[in-house]
GROMACS .gro file of C-alpha atoms in nm:
model
  332
    1MET     CA    1  -4.496   5.524   6.629
    2THR     CA    2  -4.746   5.348   6.858
    3LYS     CA    3  -4.734   5.466   7.218
    4LYS     CA    4  -4.640   5.177   7.445
    5LYS     CA    5  -4.868   5.083   7.733
    6ARG     CA    6  -4.723   5.195   8.062
    7PRO     CA    7  -4.704   4.963   8.362
    8THR     CA    8  -4.999   5.023   8.595
    9LEU     CA    9  -5.043   5.014   8.972
   10GLN     CA   10  -5.208   4.675   8.925
   11ASP     CA   11  -4.901   4.545   8.740
   12VAL     CA   12  -4.682   4.649   9.033
   13ALA     CA   13  -4.924   4.499   9.284
   14ASP     CA   14  -4.936   4.169   9.095
   15ARG     CA   15  -4.556   4.155   9.077
   16VAL     CA   16  -4.524   4.205   9.455
   17GLY     CA   17  -4.834   4.012   9.564
   18VAL     CA   18  -5.006   4.301   9.743
   19THR     CA   19  -5.317   4.507   9.673
   20LYS     CA   20  -5.321   4.806   9.441
   21MET     CA   21  -5.415   5.021   9.742
   22THR     CA   22  -5.096   4.916   9.919
   23VAL     CA   23  -4.885   5.030   9.623
   24SER     CA   24  -5.079   5.358   9.611
   25ARG     CA   25  -5.015   5.418   9.981
   26TYR     CA   26  -4.644   5.351   9.929
   27LEU     CA   27  -4.624   5.604   9.647
   28LYS     CA   28  -4.792   5.870   9.860
   29ASP     CA   29  -4.582   5.797  10.170
   30PRO     CA   30  -4.348   5.494  10.199
   31ALA     CA   31  -4.386   5.506  10.577
   32GLN     CA   32  -4.748   5.390  10.540
   33VAL     CA   33  -4.640   5.035  10.450
   34SER     CA   34  -4.406   4.791  10.621
   35ALA     CA   35  -4.035   4.812  10.547
   36ALA     CA   36  -4.037   4.465  10.389
   37ALA     CA   37  -4.332   4.544  10.161
   38GLY     CA   38  -4.183   4.883  10.075
   39GLU     CA   39  -3.857   4.722   9.967
   40LYS     CA   40  -4.039   4.478   9.738
   41ILE     CA   41  -4.257   4.753   9.591
   42ALA     CA   42  -3.954   4.974   9.523
   43GLN     CA   43  -3.782   4.685   9.346
   44ALA     CA   44  -4.092   4.613   9.134
   45LEU     CA   45  -4.125   4.981   9.041
   46ASP     CA   46  -3.767   4.977   8.915
   47GLU     CA   47  -3.800   4.647   8.730
   48LEU     CA   48  -4.122   4.749   8.554
   49GLY     CA   49  -4.008   5.105   8.481
   50TYR     CA   50  -4.322   5.240   8.646
   51ILE     CA   51  -4.398   5.608   8.577
   52ARG     CA   52  -4.630   5.779   8.820
   53ASN     CA   53  -4.937   5.945   8.665
   54ARG     CA   54  -5.013   6.271   8.844
   55ALA     CA   55  -5.311   6.359   8.624
   56PRO     CA   56  -5.569   6.230   8.876
   57ASP     CA   57  -5.419   6.452   9.147
   58ILE     CA   58  -5.425   6.753   8.915
   59LEU     CA   59  -5.783   6.687   8.803
   60SER     CA   60  -5.901   6.644   9.162
   61ASN     CA   61  -5.726   6.969   9.267
   62ALA     CA   62  -5.507   6.774   9.507
   63LYS     CA   63  -5.144   6.872   9.556
   64SER     CA   64  -4.937   6.835   9.241
   65HIS     CA   65  -4.608   6.849   9.435
   66ALA     CA   66  -4.482   7.079   9.162
   67ILE     CA   67  -4.344   7.431   9.196
   68GLY     CA   68  -4.356   7.670   8.902
   69VAL     CA   69  -4.033   7.866   8.852
   70LEU     CA   70  -4.027   8.162   8.612
   71LEU     CA   71  -3.684   8.254   8.473
   72PRO     CA   72  -3.609   8.544   8.233
   73SER     CA   73  -3.304   8.369   8.085
   74LEU     CA   74  -3.189   8.008   8.049
   75THR     CA   75  -2.833   8.102   7.953
   76ASN     CA   76  -2.755   8.356   8.226
   77GLN     CA   77  -2.530   8.205   8.494
   78VAL     CA   78  -2.714   8.406   8.760
   79PHE     CA   79  -3.039   8.218   8.710
   80ALA     CA   80  -2.866   7.882   8.669
   81GLU     CA   81  -2.726   7.925   9.021
   82VAL     CA   82  -3.059   8.049   9.158
   83LEU     CA   83  -3.227   7.738   9.014
   84ARG     CA   84  -2.961   7.515   9.169
   85GLY     CA   85  -3.048   7.662   9.509
   86ILE     CA   86  -3.421   7.618   9.453
   87GLU     CA   87  -3.395   7.254   9.347
   88GLN     CA   88  -3.161   7.165   9.632
   89VAL     CA   89  -3.450   7.248   9.866
   90THR     CA   90  -3.749   7.133   9.661
   91GLU     CA   91  -3.605   6.793   9.568
   92ALA     CA   92  -3.529   6.713   9.931
   93ALA     CA   93  -3.891   6.794  10.015
   94GLY     CA   94  -4.033   6.575   9.736
   95TYR     CA   95  -4.131   6.857   9.502
   96GLN     CA   96  -4.055   6.888   9.131
   97THR     CA   97  -3.985   7.218   8.957
   98MET     CA   98  -4.167   7.318   8.641
   99LEU     CA   99  -3.956   7.577   8.458
  100ALA     CA  100  -4.086   7.849   8.229
  101HIS     CA  101  -3.877   8.099   8.034
  102TYR     CA  102  -4.020   8.441   7.949
  103GLY     CA  103  -3.729   8.641   7.803
  104TYR     CA  104  -3.780   8.948   8.024
  105SER     CA  105  -4.127   9.005   7.874
  106ALA     CA  106  -4.414   9.073   8.117
  107LYS     CA  107  -4.666   8.958   7.856
  108VAL     CA  108  -4.483   8.629   7.799
  109GLU     CA  109  -4.453   8.585   8.176
  110GLU     CA  110  -4.832   8.623   8.195
  111GLU     CA  111  -4.878   8.345   7.937
  112ARG     CA  112  -4.631   8.115   8.113
  113ILE     CA  113  -4.798   8.166   8.451
  114ALA     CA  114  -5.138   8.087   8.301
  115SER     CA  115  -4.993   7.763   8.164
  116LEU     CA  116  -4.829   7.664   8.493
  117LEU     CA  117  -5.145   7.736   8.691
  118SER     CA  118  -5.339   7.515   8.448
  119TYR     CA  119  -5.118   7.228   8.567
  120ASN     CA  120  -5.222   7.303   8.925
  121VAL     CA  121  -4.874   7.389   9.054
  122ASP     CA  122  -4.867   7.425   9.431
  123GLY     CA  123  -4.672   7.752   9.432
  124LEU     CA  124  -4.474   7.998   9.221
  125ILE     CA  125  -4.126   8.148   9.238
  126LEU     CA  126  -4.104   8.458   9.019
  127SER     CA  127  -3.792   8.644   8.907
  128GLU     CA  128  -3.964   8.980   8.856
  129SER     CA  129  -4.140   9.229   9.082
  130TYR     CA  130  -4.354   9.394   8.814
  131HIS     CA  131  -4.635   9.199   8.646
  132THR     CA  132  -4.933   9.257   8.420
  133ALA     CA  133  -5.275   9.316   8.575
  134ARG     CA  134  -5.392   8.978   8.442
  135THR     CA  135  -5.095   8.801   8.601
  136LEU     CA  136  -5.178   8.954   8.940
  137LYS     CA  137  -5.545   8.861   8.899
  138MET     CA  138  -5.463   8.499   8.807
  139ILE     CA  139  -5.234   8.462   9.107
  140GLN     CA  140  -5.497   8.610   9.337
  141THR     CA  141  -5.767   8.381   9.197
  142SER     CA  142  -5.551   8.068   9.218
  143GLY     CA  143  -5.461   8.128   9.581
  144VAL     CA  144  -5.117   7.969   9.541
  145PRO     CA  145  -4.832   8.111   9.751
  146VAL     CA  146  -4.578   8.325   9.566
  147VAL     CA  147  -4.220   8.427   9.638
  148GLU     CA  148  -4.044   8.687   9.420
  149ILE     CA  149  -3.666   8.688   9.397
  150MET     CA  150  -3.374   8.915   9.296
  151ASP     CA  151  -3.521   9.247   9.415
  152VAL     CA  152  -3.617   9.378   9.761
  153CYS     CA  153  -3.658   9.743   9.659
  154SER     CA  154  -3.993   9.700   9.483
  155SER     CA  155  -4.330   9.611   9.633
  156CYS     CA  156  -4.407   9.238   9.636
  157ILE     CA  157  -4.716   9.021   9.600
  158GLU     CA  158  -4.654   8.822   9.920
  159GLN     CA  159  -4.285   8.772   9.991
  160ALA     CA  160  -3.958   8.877   9.830
  161VAL     CA  161  -3.605   8.741   9.873
  162GLY     CA  162  -3.310   8.916   9.713
  163ILE     CA  163  -3.078   9.212   9.739
  164ASP     CA  164  -3.098   9.590   9.733
  165ASN     CA  165  -2.969   9.657   9.381
  166ILE     CA  166  -2.968  10.032   9.436
  167ALA     CA  167  -2.752  10.010   9.749
  168ALA     CA  168  -2.519   9.753   9.591
  169ALA     CA  169  -2.453   9.966   9.283
  170ARG     CA  170  -2.406  10.276   9.495
  171ALA     CA  171  -2.153  10.097   9.716
  172MET     CA  172  -1.944   9.983   9.419
  173VAL     CA  173  -1.940  10.328   9.259
  174GLU     CA  174  -1.848  10.480   9.598
  175ALA     CA  175  -1.553  10.239   9.607
  176MET     CA  176  -1.449  10.346   9.257
  177ILE     CA  177  -1.468  10.714   9.351
  178ALA     CA  178  -1.265  10.645   9.666
  179ARG     CA  179  -0.991  10.506   9.439
  180GLY     CA  180  -0.977  10.828   9.241
  181TYR     CA  181  -1.209  10.760   8.946
  182ARG     CA  182  -1.408  11.068   8.846
  183HIS     CA  183  -1.540  11.012   8.492
  184ILE     CA  184  -1.732  10.687   8.543
  185VAL     CA  185  -1.982  10.570   8.279
  186TYR     CA  186  -2.259  10.317   8.349
  187LEU     CA  187  -2.320  10.044   8.089
  188GLY     CA  188  -2.656   9.866   8.098
  189ALA     CA  189  -2.840   9.607   7.889
  190ARG     CA  190  -3.199   9.484   7.865
  191GLN     CA  191  -3.321   9.787   8.067
  192ASP     CA  192  -3.513   9.560   8.302
  193VAL     CA  193  -3.601   9.677   8.653
  194ARG     CA  194  -3.273   9.559   8.807
  195THR     CA  195  -3.063   9.733   8.540
  196LEU     CA  196  -3.251  10.059   8.608
  197GLN     CA  197  -3.215  10.017   8.984
  198ARG     CA  198  -2.838   9.979   8.947
  199GLN     CA  199  -2.832  10.287   8.727
  200GLN     CA  200  -3.016  10.471   9.005
  201GLY     CA  201  -2.757  10.364   9.263
  202TYR     CA  202  -2.473  10.462   9.029
  203ALA     CA  203  -2.622  10.807   8.967
  204ALA     CA  204  -2.680  10.865   9.339
  205ALA     CA  205  -2.314  10.797   9.419
  206MET     CA  206  -2.191  11.021   9.137
  207GLN     CA  207  -2.420  11.310   9.233
  208LEU     CA  208  -2.327  11.282   9.600
  209HIS     CA  209  -1.968  11.362   9.502
  210GLY     CA  210  -2.061  11.635   9.256
  211LEU     CA  211  -1.978  11.417   8.955
  212MET     CA  212  -2.171  11.392   8.628
  213PRO     CA  213  -2.351  11.058   8.579
  214ARG     CA  214  -2.338  10.929   8.222
  215SER     CA  215  -2.509  10.610   8.106
  216LEU     CA  216  -2.523  10.399   7.792
  217LEU     CA  217  -2.825  10.169   7.787
  218THR     CA  218  -2.949   9.923   7.525
  219GLU     CA  219  -3.235   9.677   7.487
  220ARG     CA  220  -2.992   9.416   7.353
  221ALA     CA  221  -2.921   9.101   7.555
  222SER     CA  222  -2.606   9.102   7.766
  223SER     CA  223  -2.297   8.939   7.619
  224TYR     CA  224  -1.922   8.982   7.605
  225SER     CA  225  -1.949   9.126   7.254
  226LEU     CA  226  -2.210   9.376   7.372
  227GLY     CA  227  -1.975   9.484   7.650
  228ALA     CA  228  -1.706   9.545   7.388
  229ASP     CA  229  -1.948   9.743   7.170
  230LEU     CA  230  -2.066   9.959   7.459
  231LEU     CA  231  -1.708  10.027   7.569
  232ALA     CA  232  -1.623  10.143   7.216
  233GLU     CA  233  -1.931  10.366   7.209
  234ALA     CA  234  -1.849  10.509   7.552
  235LEU     CA  235  -1.496  10.598   7.443
  236ASP     CA  236  -1.633  10.776   7.136
  237LYS     CA  237  -1.891  10.975   7.334
  238TYR     CA  238  -1.688  11.036   7.649
  239PRO     CA  239  -1.316  11.021   7.563
  240GLU     CA  240  -1.229  11.152   7.909
  241LEU     CA  241  -1.384  10.849   8.083
  242ASP     CA  242  -1.160  10.677   8.336
  243GLY     CA  243  -1.403  10.422   8.480
  244ILE     CA  244  -1.676  10.181   8.367
  245PHE     CA  245  -1.945  10.034   8.594
  246CYS     CA  246  -2.149   9.760   8.427
  247THR     CA  247  -2.489   9.618   8.516
  248ASN     CA  248  -2.340   9.267   8.505
  249ASP     CA  249  -2.013   9.081   8.462
  250ASP     CA  250  -2.079   8.983   8.100
  251LEU     CA  251  -2.060   9.347   7.995
  252ALA     CA  252  -1.764   9.415   8.224
  253VAL     CA  253  -1.560   9.122   8.092
  254GLY     CA  254  -1.639   9.224   7.734
  255ALA     CA  255  -1.528   9.580   7.813
  256ILE     CA  256  -1.196   9.452   7.953
  257PHE     CA  257  -1.141   9.236   7.644
  258GLU     CA  258  -1.203   9.539   7.422
  259CYS     CA  259  -0.962   9.750   7.628
  260GLN     CA  260  -0.697   9.481   7.586
  261ARG     CA  261  -0.764   9.462   7.212
  262ARG     CA  262  -0.711   9.839   7.188
  263GLY     CA  263  -0.403   9.838   7.410
  264ILE     CA  264  -0.581  10.034   7.686
  265ALA     CA  265  -0.442   9.951   8.031
  266VAL     CA  266  -0.687   9.821   8.294
  267PRO     CA  267  -0.677   9.961   8.556
  268GLY     CA  268  -0.398  10.199   8.453
  269ARG     CA  269  -0.609  10.400   8.206
  270ILE     CA  270  -0.961  10.272   8.277
  271GLY     CA  271  -1.105  10.099   8.583
  272VAL     CA  272  -1.378   9.842   8.525
  273ALA     CA  273  -1.634   9.697   8.768
  274GLY     CA  274  -1.919   9.453   8.717
  275PHE     CA  275  -2.206   9.296   8.908
  276HIS     CA  276  -2.276   8.941   9.032
  277GLY     CA  277  -1.925   8.793   9.066
  278HIS     CA  278  -1.927   8.535   8.785
  279ASP     CA  279  -1.645   8.280   8.774
  280ILE     CA  280  -1.502   8.416   8.450
  281GLY     CA  281  -1.445   8.753   8.611
  282GLN     CA  282  -1.223   8.591   8.871
  283ALA     CA  283  -1.034   8.389   8.607
  284ILE     CA  284  -0.936   8.668   8.368
  285VAL     CA  285  -0.639   8.901   8.405
  286PRO     CA  286  -0.687   9.144   8.566
  287ARG     CA  287  -0.940   8.989   8.806
  288LEU     CA  288  -1.265   9.178   8.775
  289ALA     CA  289  -1.398   9.402   9.051
  290SER     CA  290  -1.759   9.300   9.110
  291VAL     CA  291  -2.056   9.305   9.344
  292ILE     CA  292  -2.086   8.950   9.478
  293THR     CA  293  -2.448   8.839   9.508
  294PRO     CA  294  -2.579   8.531   9.696
  295ARG     CA  295  -2.753   8.371   9.400
  296LYS     CA  296  -2.770   8.011   9.521
  297ALA     CA  297  -2.876   8.121   9.870
  298MET     CA  298  -3.146   8.336   9.711
  299GLY     CA  299  -3.294   8.027   9.547
  300GLN     CA  300  -3.264   7.819   9.863
  301VAL     CA  301  -3.432   8.075  10.087
  302ALA     CA  302  -3.707   8.143   9.834
  303ALA     CA  303  -3.786   7.771   9.812
  304GLU     CA  304  -3.777   7.731  10.191
  305ARG     CA  305  -4.020   8.019  10.235
  306LEU     CA  306  -4.253   7.880   9.970
  307LEU     CA  307  -4.254   7.534  10.128
  308ALA     CA  308  -4.324   7.690  10.467
  309ARG     CA  309  -4.635   7.853  10.321
  310LEU     CA  310  -4.740   7.518  10.173
  311ARG     CA  311  -4.714   7.370  10.522
  312GLY     CA  312  -4.962   7.631  10.636
  313GLU     CA  313  -4.715   7.858  10.813
  314PRO     CA  314  -4.802   8.229  10.813
  315ILE     CA  315  -4.601   8.491  10.626
  316GLY     CA  316  -4.337   8.643  10.851
  317GLU     CA  317  -4.135   8.935  10.720
  318ARG     CA  318  -4.245   9.019  10.367
  319THR     CA  319  -3.899   9.102  10.234
  320LEU     CA  320  -3.562   8.947  10.315
  321ASP     CA  321  -3.246   9.126  10.203
  322LEU     CA  322  -2.962   8.872  10.175
  323GLY     CA  323  -2.700   9.143  10.129
  324PHE     CA  324  -2.399   9.167   9.900
  325GLU     CA  325  -2.021   9.185   9.911
  326LEU     CA  326  -1.777   9.403   9.720
  327LYS     CA  327  -1.477   9.231   9.566
  328LEU     CA  328  -1.246   9.495   9.420
  329GLY     CA  329  -1.022   9.249   9.237
  330GLU     CA  330  -0.745   9.392   9.019
  331SER     CA  331  -0.943   9.594   8.764
  332LEU     CA  332  -0.972   9.911   8.976
   0.00000   0.00000   0.00000
């Protein structure tokens, strides 16, 4: 199929009866032309279906007005809400997001960042705190501002916005212990940094009360079916268990479904708690106990901080902990 010729700046200028430079100024900042001319140019752009070509800006190392966003999962509700927060801020400021998915792999993240930097993105929002040496070198060489999200416990490149996963997990397990649970097992998937941090918080709470921490971890991706499988495995290995704390709500909901399938009362026989506060956890019966995390706000604040750096503002506090909330629901 032959590629159709796109309308040019000259086509728009001819339609309106102004110079090409006037149209160019309008595209860069509508306030640079009169209101009457701007209205006519906007109408001509719509009528012609004009598509702006940013290649000259990229080639000249000018601002691309694009922000690179690295996400480990495109199906996880957590990152969908984070992205919603990011784009609410970036779109209002005239920036586009360029998304890259890396599947929790540091090596793939490295490749995606190299690709985004080749498009001259103005800044990066990263979902991890640990990166390959080449990734760190590329970011340093590019000089673009970077904000890392989700984790404030680890060291950061420039700025980090997120929550203390260790403290959040510890608080939920403390709440479970306060309700009388003593044989609590931790279920984790992926074994990424945040999963291990939550395991650390879980173990700290258990040990503080003289209880034995027991964990089941897998490299498999989180899902309801995985939660069911891990619950079954936990019951086989630790038949005395009376509580389950999961690294996320997908596993927790799957564990509850498996309990119901087996006729195990929740919370009568087993208490179940998750992490993140997904909608499904609040829709099932019993309502899931969960750590509520400010996912949309995390994206908003990260984008605001990145745009502040692009405006030339200095870095203030390097890490910002947005906190968490415990919702004990009906499953404990």
